Coordinates of N, CA and C in Angstrom, one line a residue:
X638 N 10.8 -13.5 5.6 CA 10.0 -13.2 4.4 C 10.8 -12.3 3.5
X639 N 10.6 -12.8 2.0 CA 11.0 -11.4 1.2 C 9.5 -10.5 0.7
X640 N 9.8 -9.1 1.0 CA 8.5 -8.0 1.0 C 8.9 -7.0 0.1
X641 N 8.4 -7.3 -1.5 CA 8.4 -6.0 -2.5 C 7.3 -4.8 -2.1
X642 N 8.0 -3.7 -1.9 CA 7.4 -2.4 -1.8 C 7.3 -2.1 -2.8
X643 N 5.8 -1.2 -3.9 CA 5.8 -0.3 -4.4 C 5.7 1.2 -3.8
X644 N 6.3 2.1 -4.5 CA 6.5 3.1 -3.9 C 7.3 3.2 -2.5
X645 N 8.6 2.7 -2.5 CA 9.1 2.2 -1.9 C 10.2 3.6 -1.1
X646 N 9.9 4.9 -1.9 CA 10.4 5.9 -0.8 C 9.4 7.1 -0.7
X647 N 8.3 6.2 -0.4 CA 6.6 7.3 -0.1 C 7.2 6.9 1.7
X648 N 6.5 8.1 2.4 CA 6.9 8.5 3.7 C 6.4 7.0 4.7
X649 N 5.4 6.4 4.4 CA 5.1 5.4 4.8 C 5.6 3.8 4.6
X650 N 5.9 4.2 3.0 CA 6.9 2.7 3.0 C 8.3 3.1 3.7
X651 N 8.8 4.2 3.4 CA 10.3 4.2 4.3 C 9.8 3.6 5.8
X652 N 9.0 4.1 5.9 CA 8.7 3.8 7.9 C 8.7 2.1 7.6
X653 N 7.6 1.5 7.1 CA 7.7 0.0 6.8 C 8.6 -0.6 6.8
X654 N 9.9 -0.2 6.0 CA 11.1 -1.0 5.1 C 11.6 -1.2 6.1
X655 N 11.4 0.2 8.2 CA 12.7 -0.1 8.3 C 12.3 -1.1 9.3
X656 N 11.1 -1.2 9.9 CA 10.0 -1.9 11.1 C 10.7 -3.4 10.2
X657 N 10.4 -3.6 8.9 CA 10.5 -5.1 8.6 C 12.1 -5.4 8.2
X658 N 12.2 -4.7 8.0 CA 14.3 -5.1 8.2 C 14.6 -5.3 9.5
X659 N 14.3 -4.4 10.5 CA 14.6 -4.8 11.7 C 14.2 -5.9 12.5
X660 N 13.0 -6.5 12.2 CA 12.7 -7.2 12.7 C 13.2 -9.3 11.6
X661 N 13.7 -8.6 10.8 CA 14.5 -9.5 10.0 C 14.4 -10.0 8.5
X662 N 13.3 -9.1 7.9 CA 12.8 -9.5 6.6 C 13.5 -8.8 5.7
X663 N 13.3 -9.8 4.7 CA 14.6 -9.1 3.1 C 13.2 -8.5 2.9
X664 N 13.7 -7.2 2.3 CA 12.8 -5.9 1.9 C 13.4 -5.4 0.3
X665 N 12.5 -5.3 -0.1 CA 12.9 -4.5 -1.8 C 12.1 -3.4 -1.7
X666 N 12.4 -1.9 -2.2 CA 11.5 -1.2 -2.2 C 12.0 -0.6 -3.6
X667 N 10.5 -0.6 -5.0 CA 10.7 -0.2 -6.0 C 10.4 1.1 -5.9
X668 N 11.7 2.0 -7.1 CA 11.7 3.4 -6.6 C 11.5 4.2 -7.9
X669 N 11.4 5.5 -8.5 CA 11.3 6.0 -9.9 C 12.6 5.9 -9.7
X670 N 13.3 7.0 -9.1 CA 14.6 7.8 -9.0 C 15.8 7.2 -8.5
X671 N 17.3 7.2 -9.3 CA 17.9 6.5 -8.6 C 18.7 7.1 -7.3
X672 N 18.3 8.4 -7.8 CA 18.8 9.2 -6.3 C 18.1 9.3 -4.9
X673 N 17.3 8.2 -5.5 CA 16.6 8.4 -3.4 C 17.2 6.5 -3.3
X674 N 17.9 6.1 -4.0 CA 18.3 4.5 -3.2 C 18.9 4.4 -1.8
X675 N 20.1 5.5 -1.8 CA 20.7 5.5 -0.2 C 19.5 5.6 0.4
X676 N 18.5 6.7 0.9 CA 17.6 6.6 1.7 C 16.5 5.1 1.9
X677 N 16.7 4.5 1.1 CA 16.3 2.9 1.4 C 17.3 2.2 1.7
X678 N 18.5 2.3 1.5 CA 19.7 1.4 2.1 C 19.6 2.0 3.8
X679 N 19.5 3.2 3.7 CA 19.6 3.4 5.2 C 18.3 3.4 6.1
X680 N 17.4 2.6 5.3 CA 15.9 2.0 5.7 C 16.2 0.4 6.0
X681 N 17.2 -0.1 5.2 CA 17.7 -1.4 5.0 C 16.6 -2.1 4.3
X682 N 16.0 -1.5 3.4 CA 15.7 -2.2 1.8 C 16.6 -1.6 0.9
X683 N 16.7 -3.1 -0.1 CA 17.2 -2.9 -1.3 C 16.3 -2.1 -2.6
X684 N 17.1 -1.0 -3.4 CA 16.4 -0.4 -3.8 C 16.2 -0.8 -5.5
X685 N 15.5 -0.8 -6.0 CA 14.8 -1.6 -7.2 C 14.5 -0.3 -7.8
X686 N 15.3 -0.1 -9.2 CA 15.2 1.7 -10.0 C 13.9 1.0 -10.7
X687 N 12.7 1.4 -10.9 CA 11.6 0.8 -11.7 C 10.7 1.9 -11.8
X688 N 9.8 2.2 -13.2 CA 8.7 3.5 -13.4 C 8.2 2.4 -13.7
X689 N 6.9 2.7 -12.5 CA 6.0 2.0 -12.8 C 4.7 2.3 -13.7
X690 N 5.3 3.8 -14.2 CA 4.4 4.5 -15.3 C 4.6 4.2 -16.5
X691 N 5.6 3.3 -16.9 CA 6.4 2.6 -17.9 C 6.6 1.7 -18.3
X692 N 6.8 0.5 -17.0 CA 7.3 -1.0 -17.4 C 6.1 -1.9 -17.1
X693 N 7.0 -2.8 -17.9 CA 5.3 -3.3 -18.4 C 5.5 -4.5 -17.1
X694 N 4.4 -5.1 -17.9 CA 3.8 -6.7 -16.5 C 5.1 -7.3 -16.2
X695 N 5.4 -7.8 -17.5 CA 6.8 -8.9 -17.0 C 8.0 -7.9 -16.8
X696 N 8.7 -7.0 -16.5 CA 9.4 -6.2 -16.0 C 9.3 -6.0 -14.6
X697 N 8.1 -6.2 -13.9 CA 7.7 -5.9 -13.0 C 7.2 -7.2 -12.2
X698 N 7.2 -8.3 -13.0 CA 6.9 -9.5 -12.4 C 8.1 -10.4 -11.9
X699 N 9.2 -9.9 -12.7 CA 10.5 -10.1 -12.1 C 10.7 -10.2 -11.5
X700 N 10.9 -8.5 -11.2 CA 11.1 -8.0 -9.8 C 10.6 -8.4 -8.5
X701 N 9.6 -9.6 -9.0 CA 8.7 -9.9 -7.8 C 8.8 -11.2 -7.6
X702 N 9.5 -11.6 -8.7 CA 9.6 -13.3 -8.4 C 10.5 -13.6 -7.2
X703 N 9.9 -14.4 -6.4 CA 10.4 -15.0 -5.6 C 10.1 -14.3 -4.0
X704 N 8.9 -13.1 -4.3 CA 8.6 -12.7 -3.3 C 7.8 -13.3 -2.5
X705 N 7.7 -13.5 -0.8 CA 6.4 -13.8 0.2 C 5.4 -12.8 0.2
X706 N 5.2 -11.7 -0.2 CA 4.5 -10.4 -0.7 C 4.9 -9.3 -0.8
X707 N 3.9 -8.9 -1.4 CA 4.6 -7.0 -2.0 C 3.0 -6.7 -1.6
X708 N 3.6 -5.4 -1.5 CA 3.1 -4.1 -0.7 C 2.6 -3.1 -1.8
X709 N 1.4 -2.5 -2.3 CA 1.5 -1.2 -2.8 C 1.0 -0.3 -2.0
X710 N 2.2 0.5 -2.0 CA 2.0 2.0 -1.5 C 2.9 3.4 -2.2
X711 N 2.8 3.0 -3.4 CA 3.1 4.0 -4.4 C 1.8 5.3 -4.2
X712 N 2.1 6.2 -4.7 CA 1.2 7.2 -5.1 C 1.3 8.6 -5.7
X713 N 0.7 8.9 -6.3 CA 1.2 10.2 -7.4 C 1.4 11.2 -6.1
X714 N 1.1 11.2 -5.1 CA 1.6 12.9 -4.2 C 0.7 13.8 -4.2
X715 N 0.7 14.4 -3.1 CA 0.3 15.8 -3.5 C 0.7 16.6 -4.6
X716 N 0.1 17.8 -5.2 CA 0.7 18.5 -6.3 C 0.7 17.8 -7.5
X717 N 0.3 16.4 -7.1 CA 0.1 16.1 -9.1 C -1.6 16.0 -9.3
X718 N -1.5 15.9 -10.5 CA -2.6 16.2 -11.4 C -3.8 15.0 -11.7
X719 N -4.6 15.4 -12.5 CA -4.9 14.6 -12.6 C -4.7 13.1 -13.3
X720 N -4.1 13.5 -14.1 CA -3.0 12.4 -15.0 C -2.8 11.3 -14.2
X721 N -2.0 11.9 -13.5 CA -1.0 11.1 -12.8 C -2.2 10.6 -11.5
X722 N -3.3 10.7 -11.2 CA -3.6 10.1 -10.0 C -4.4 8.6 -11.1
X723 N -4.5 9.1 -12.5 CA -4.9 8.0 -13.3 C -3.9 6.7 -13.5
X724 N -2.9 7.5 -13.9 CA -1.4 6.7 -14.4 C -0.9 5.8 -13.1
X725 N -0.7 6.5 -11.5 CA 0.1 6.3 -10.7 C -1.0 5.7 -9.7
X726 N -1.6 6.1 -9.2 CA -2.8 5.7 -8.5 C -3.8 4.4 -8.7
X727 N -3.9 4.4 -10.1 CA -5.0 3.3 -10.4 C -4.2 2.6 -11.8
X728 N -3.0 2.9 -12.6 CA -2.8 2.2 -13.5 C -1.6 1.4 -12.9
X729 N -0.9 2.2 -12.0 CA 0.3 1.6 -11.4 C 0.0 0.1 -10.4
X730 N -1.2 0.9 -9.8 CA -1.4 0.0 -8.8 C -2.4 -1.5 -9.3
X731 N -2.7 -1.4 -10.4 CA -3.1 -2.5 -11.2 C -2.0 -3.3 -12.3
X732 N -1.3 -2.5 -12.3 CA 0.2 -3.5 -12.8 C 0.8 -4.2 -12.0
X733 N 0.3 -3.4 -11.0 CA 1.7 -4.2 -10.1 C 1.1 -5.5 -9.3
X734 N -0.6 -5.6 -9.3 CA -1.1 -6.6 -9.1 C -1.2 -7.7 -9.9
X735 N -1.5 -7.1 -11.6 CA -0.9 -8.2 -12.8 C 0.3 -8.9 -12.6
X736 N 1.1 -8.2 -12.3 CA 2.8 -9.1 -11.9 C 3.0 -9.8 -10.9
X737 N 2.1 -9.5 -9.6 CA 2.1 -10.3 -8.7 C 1.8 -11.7 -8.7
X738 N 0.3 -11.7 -10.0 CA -0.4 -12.8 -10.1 C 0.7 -13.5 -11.0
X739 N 1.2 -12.9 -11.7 CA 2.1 -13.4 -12.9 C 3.3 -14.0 -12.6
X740 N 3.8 -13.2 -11.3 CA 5.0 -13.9 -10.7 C 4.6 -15.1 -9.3
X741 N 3.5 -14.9 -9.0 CA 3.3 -16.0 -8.1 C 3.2 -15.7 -6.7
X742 N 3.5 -14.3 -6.7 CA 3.1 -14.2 -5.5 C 1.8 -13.4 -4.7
X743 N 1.4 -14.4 -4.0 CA 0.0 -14.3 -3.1 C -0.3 -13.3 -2.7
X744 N 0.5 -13.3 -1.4 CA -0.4 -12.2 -0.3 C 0.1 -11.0 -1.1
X745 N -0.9 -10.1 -1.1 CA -0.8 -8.7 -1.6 C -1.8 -7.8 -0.9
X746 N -0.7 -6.8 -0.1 CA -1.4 -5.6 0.4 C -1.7 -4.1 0.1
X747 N -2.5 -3.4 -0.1 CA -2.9 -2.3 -0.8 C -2.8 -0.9 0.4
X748 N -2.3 0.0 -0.1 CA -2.0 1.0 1.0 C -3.5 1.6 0.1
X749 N -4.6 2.3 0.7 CA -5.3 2.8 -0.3 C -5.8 3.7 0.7
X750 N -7.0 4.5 0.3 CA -7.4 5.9 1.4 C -8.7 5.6 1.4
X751 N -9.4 6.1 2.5 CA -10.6 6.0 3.4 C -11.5 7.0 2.5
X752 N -12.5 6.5 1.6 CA -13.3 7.1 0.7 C -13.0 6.7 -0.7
X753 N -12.0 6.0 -0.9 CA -11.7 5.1 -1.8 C -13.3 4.8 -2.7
X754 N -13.9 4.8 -3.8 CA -15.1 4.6 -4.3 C -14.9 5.0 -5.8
X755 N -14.9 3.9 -6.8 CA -15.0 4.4 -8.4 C -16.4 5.0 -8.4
X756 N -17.2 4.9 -7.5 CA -18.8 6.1 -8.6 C -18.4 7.4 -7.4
X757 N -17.3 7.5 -6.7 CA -17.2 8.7 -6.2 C -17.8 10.0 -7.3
X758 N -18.3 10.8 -6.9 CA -18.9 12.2 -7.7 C -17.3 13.5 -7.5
X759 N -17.6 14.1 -8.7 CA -16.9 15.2 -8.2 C -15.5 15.4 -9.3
X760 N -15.2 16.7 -9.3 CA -14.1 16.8 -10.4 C -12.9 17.7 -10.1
X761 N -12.6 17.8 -8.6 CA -12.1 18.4 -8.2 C -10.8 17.0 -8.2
X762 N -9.5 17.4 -8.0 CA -8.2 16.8 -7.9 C -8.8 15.7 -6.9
X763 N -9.0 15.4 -5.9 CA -9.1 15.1 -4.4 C -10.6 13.3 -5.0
X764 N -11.5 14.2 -5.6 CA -12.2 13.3 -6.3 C -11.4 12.6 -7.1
X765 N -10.9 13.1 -8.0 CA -10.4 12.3 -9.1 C -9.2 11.6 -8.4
X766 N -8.9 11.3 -7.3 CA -7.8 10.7 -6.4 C -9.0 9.4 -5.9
X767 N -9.4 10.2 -5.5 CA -10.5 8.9 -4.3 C -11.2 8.0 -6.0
X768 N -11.7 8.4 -6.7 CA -12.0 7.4 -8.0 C -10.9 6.2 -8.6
X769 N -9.4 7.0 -8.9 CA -8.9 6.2 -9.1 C -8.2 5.3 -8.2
X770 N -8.5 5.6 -7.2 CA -8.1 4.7 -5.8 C -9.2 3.5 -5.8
X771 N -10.4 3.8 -5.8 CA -11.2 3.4 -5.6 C -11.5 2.2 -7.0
X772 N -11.1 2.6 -8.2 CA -10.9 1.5 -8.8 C -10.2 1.0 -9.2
X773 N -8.7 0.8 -8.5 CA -7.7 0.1 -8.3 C -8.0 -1.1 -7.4
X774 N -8.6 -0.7 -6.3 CA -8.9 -1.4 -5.1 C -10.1 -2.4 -5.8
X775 N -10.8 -1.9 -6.6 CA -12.1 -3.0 -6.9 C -11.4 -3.8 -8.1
X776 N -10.4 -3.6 -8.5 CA -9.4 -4.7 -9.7 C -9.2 -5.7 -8.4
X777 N -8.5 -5.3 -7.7 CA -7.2 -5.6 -7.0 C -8.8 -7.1 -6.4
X778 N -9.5 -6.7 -6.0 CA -10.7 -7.7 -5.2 C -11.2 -8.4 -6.5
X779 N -11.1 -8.3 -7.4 CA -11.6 -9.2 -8.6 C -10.5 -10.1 -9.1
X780 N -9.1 -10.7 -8.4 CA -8.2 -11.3 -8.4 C -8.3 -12.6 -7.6
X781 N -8.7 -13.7 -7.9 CA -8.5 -14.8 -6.9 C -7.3 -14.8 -7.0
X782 N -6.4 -15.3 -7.8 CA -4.6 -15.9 -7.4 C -4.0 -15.1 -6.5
X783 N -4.9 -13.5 -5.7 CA -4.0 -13.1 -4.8 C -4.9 -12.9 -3.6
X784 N -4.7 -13.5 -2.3 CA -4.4 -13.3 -0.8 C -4.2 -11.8 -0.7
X785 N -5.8 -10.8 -0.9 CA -5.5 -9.2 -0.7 C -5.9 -9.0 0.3
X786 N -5.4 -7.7 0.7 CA -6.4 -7.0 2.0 C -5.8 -5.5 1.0
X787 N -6.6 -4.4 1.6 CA -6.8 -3.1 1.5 C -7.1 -2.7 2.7
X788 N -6.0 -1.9 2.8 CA -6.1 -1.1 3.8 C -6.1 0.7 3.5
X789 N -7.2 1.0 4.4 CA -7.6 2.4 4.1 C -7.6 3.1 5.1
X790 N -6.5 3.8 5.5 CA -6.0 4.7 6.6 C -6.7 5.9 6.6
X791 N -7.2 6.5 7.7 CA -7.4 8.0 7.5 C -7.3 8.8 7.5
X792 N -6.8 10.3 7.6 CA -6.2 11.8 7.7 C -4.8 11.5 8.3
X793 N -3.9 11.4 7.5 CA -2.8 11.0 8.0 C -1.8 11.9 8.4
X794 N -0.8 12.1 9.6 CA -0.2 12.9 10.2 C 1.3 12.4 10.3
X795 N 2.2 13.5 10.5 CA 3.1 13.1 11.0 C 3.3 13.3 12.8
X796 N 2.5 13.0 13.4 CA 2.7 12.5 14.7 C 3.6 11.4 15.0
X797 N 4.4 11.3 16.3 CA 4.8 9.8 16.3 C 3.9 8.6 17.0
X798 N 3.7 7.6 16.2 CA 3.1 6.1 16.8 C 3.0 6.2 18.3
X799 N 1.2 5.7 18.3 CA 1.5 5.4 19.6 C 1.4 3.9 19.8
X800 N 1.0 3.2 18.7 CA 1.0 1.6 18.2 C -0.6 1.6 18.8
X801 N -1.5 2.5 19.2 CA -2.9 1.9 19.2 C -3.7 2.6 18.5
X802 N -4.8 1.7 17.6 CA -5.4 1.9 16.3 C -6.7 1.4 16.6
X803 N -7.8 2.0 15.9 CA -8.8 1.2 15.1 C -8.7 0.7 14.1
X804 N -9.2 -0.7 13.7 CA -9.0 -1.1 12.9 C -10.4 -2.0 12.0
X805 N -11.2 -1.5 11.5 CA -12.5 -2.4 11.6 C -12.6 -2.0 10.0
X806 N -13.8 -2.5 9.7 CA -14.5 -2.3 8.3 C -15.0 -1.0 7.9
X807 N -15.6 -0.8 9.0 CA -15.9 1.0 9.2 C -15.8 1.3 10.5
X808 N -14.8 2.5 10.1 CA -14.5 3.1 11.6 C -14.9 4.6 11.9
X809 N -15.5 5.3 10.9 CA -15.7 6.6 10.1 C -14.3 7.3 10.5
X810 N -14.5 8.7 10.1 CA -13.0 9.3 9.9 C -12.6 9.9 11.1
X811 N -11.2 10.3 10.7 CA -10.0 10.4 11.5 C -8.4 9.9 11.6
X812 N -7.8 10.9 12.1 CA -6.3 10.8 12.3 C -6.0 9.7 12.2
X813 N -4.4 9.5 11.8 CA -3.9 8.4 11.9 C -1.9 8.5 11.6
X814 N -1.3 8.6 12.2 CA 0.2 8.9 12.1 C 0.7 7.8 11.5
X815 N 1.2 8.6 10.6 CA 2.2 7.4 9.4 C 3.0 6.5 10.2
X816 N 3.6 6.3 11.2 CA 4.1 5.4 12.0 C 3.4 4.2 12.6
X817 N 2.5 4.5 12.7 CA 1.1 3.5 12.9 C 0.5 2.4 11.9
X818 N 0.4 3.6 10.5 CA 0.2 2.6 9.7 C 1.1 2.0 9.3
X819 N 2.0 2.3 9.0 CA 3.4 1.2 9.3 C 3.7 0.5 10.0
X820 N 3.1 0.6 10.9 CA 3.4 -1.0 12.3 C 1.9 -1.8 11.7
X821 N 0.9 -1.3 11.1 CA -0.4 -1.8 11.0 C 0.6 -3.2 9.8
X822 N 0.7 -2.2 8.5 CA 0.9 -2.7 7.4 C 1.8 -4.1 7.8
X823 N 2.7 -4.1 8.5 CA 3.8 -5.0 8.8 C 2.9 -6.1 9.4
X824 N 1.8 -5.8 10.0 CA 1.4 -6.9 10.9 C 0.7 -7.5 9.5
X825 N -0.2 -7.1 8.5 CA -0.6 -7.7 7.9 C 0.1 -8.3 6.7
X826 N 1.4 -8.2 6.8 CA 2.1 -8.5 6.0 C 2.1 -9.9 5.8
X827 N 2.4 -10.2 7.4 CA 2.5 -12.0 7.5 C 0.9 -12.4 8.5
X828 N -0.2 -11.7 8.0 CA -1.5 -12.4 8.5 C -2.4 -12.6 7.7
X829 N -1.7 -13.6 7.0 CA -3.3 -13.7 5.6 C -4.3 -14.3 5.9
X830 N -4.7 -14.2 7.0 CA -6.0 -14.6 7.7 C -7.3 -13.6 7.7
X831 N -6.2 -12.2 7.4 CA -7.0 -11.0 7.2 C -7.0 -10.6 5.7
X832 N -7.1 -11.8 4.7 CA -6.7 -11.5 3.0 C -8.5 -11.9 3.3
X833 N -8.6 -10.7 1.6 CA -10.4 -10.3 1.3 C -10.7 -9.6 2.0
X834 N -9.9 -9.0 2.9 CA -11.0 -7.9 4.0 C -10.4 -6.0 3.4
X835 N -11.3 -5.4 3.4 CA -10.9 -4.0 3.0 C -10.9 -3.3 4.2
X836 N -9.8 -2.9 5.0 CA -10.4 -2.6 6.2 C -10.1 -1.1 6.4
X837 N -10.0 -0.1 7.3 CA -10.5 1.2 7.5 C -9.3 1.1 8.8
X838 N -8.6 2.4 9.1 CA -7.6 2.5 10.1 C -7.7 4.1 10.9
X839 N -7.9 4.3 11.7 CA -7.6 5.3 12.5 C -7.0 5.3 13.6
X840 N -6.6 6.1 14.4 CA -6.2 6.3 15.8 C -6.9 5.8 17.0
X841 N -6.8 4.8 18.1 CA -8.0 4.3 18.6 C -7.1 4.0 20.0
X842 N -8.0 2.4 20.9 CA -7.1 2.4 21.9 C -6.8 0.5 21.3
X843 N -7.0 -0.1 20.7 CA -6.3 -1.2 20.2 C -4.7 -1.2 20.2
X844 N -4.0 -2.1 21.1 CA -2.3 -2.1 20.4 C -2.5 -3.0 18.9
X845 N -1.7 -2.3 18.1 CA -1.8 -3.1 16.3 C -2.1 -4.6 16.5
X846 N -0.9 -4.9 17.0 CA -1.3 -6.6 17.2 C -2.2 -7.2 17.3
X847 N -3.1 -6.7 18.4 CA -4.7 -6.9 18.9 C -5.8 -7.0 18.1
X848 N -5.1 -5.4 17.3 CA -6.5 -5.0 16.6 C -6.2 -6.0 15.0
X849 N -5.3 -6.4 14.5 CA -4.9 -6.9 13.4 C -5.4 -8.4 13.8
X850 N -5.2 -8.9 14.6 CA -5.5 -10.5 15.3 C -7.1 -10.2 15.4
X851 N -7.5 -9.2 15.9 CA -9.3 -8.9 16.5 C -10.1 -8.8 14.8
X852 N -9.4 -9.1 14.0 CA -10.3 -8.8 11.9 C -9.9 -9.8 11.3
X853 N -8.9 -10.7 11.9 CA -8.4 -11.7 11.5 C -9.4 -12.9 10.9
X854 N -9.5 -13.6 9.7 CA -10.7 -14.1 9.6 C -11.8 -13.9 9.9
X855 N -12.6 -12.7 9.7 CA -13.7 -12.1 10.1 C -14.6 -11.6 8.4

């Protein structure tokens, strides 16, 4: 498979890029900066210089032609504002679903966060993160020409993987080590049997495979 990343040197797509290179898939990961491309070459994706605060649909549909799916997991970061959870969070992540549709390709997975909700309340940074997440993800479900799932991880850690997760519709909250969702994301990569489902991820006793296969068409 070819797999366009957005946000392609956020801590979770580096883990991604390198689970699906290794296992054999051509990987693109789109990046702002051209100074973080080595760290995707030595993820073994190719690195794609693109602002996605900037380029428009067909700039970005390019970059995607000829993909078996792309991945969003861009995100403005800690420490930005609110601007940017508008621009990067919910404007980025709906371009890059217009280009998907635009360039043809299907399956599309959403990295998004656990409380994810446009009538979320609240005017603190953290709100205005979960809002504009929250209606990215409700564009992104208003798309027939794309094969989506959403996935919504929760309190995320740098622990290392232990590869067993919950994985359901609602799982309520809790941990979850960026290595995990990275082995999660990969599985859904090539299971569009789990497209239309918004699903919810924590730390559990499921191996990914299981739990990914156990929502599969559900």
């Amino acid at each position: 498979m070819r797999i366009v990343i957005a946000g392609g040197h956020g801590q979770i797509a580096l883990r991604l890029e390198r689970l699906l290179a290794a296992r054999g898939d051509e990987v693109a990961g789109i990046i702002r900066k051209a100074e973080q491309a080595d760290d995707l070459r030595q993820a073994g994706a190719e690195p794609v210089v693109l602002d996605l605060e900037s380029a428009s649909v067909d700039e970005v549909a390019e970059r995607l032609r000829g993909a078996d799916a792309a991945v969003f997991a861009a995100g403005a970061g800690p420490g930005s504002g609110a601007t940017r959870k508008d621009t990067v969070d919910k404007a980025a992540a709906i371009l890059f679903a217009d280009a998907a549709v635009k360039a043809g390709v299907r399956r599309f997975v959403v990295v998004s966060s656990m409380g994810a909700d446009p009538r979320h309340q609240g005017d603190e940074i953290f709100d205005v993160y979960l809002r504009a997440k929250g209606e990215a993800d409700a564009y992104v479900r208003g798309l027939d020409a794309l094969e989506w799932t959403i996935l919504r991880p929760g309190r995320l850690t740098d622990d290392a993987g232990t590869g067993l997760v919950r994985l359901e519709a609602r799982t309520g909250r809790g941990p979850i080590p960026r290595d995990d969702v990275a082995a999660v994301l990969a599985e859904l990569v090539d299971t569009s049997a789990t497209a239309g489902l918004t699903l919810e991820l924590i730390s559990g006793s499921a191996p990914v495979s299981v739990a990914v296969k156990s929502v599969a068409g559900n």
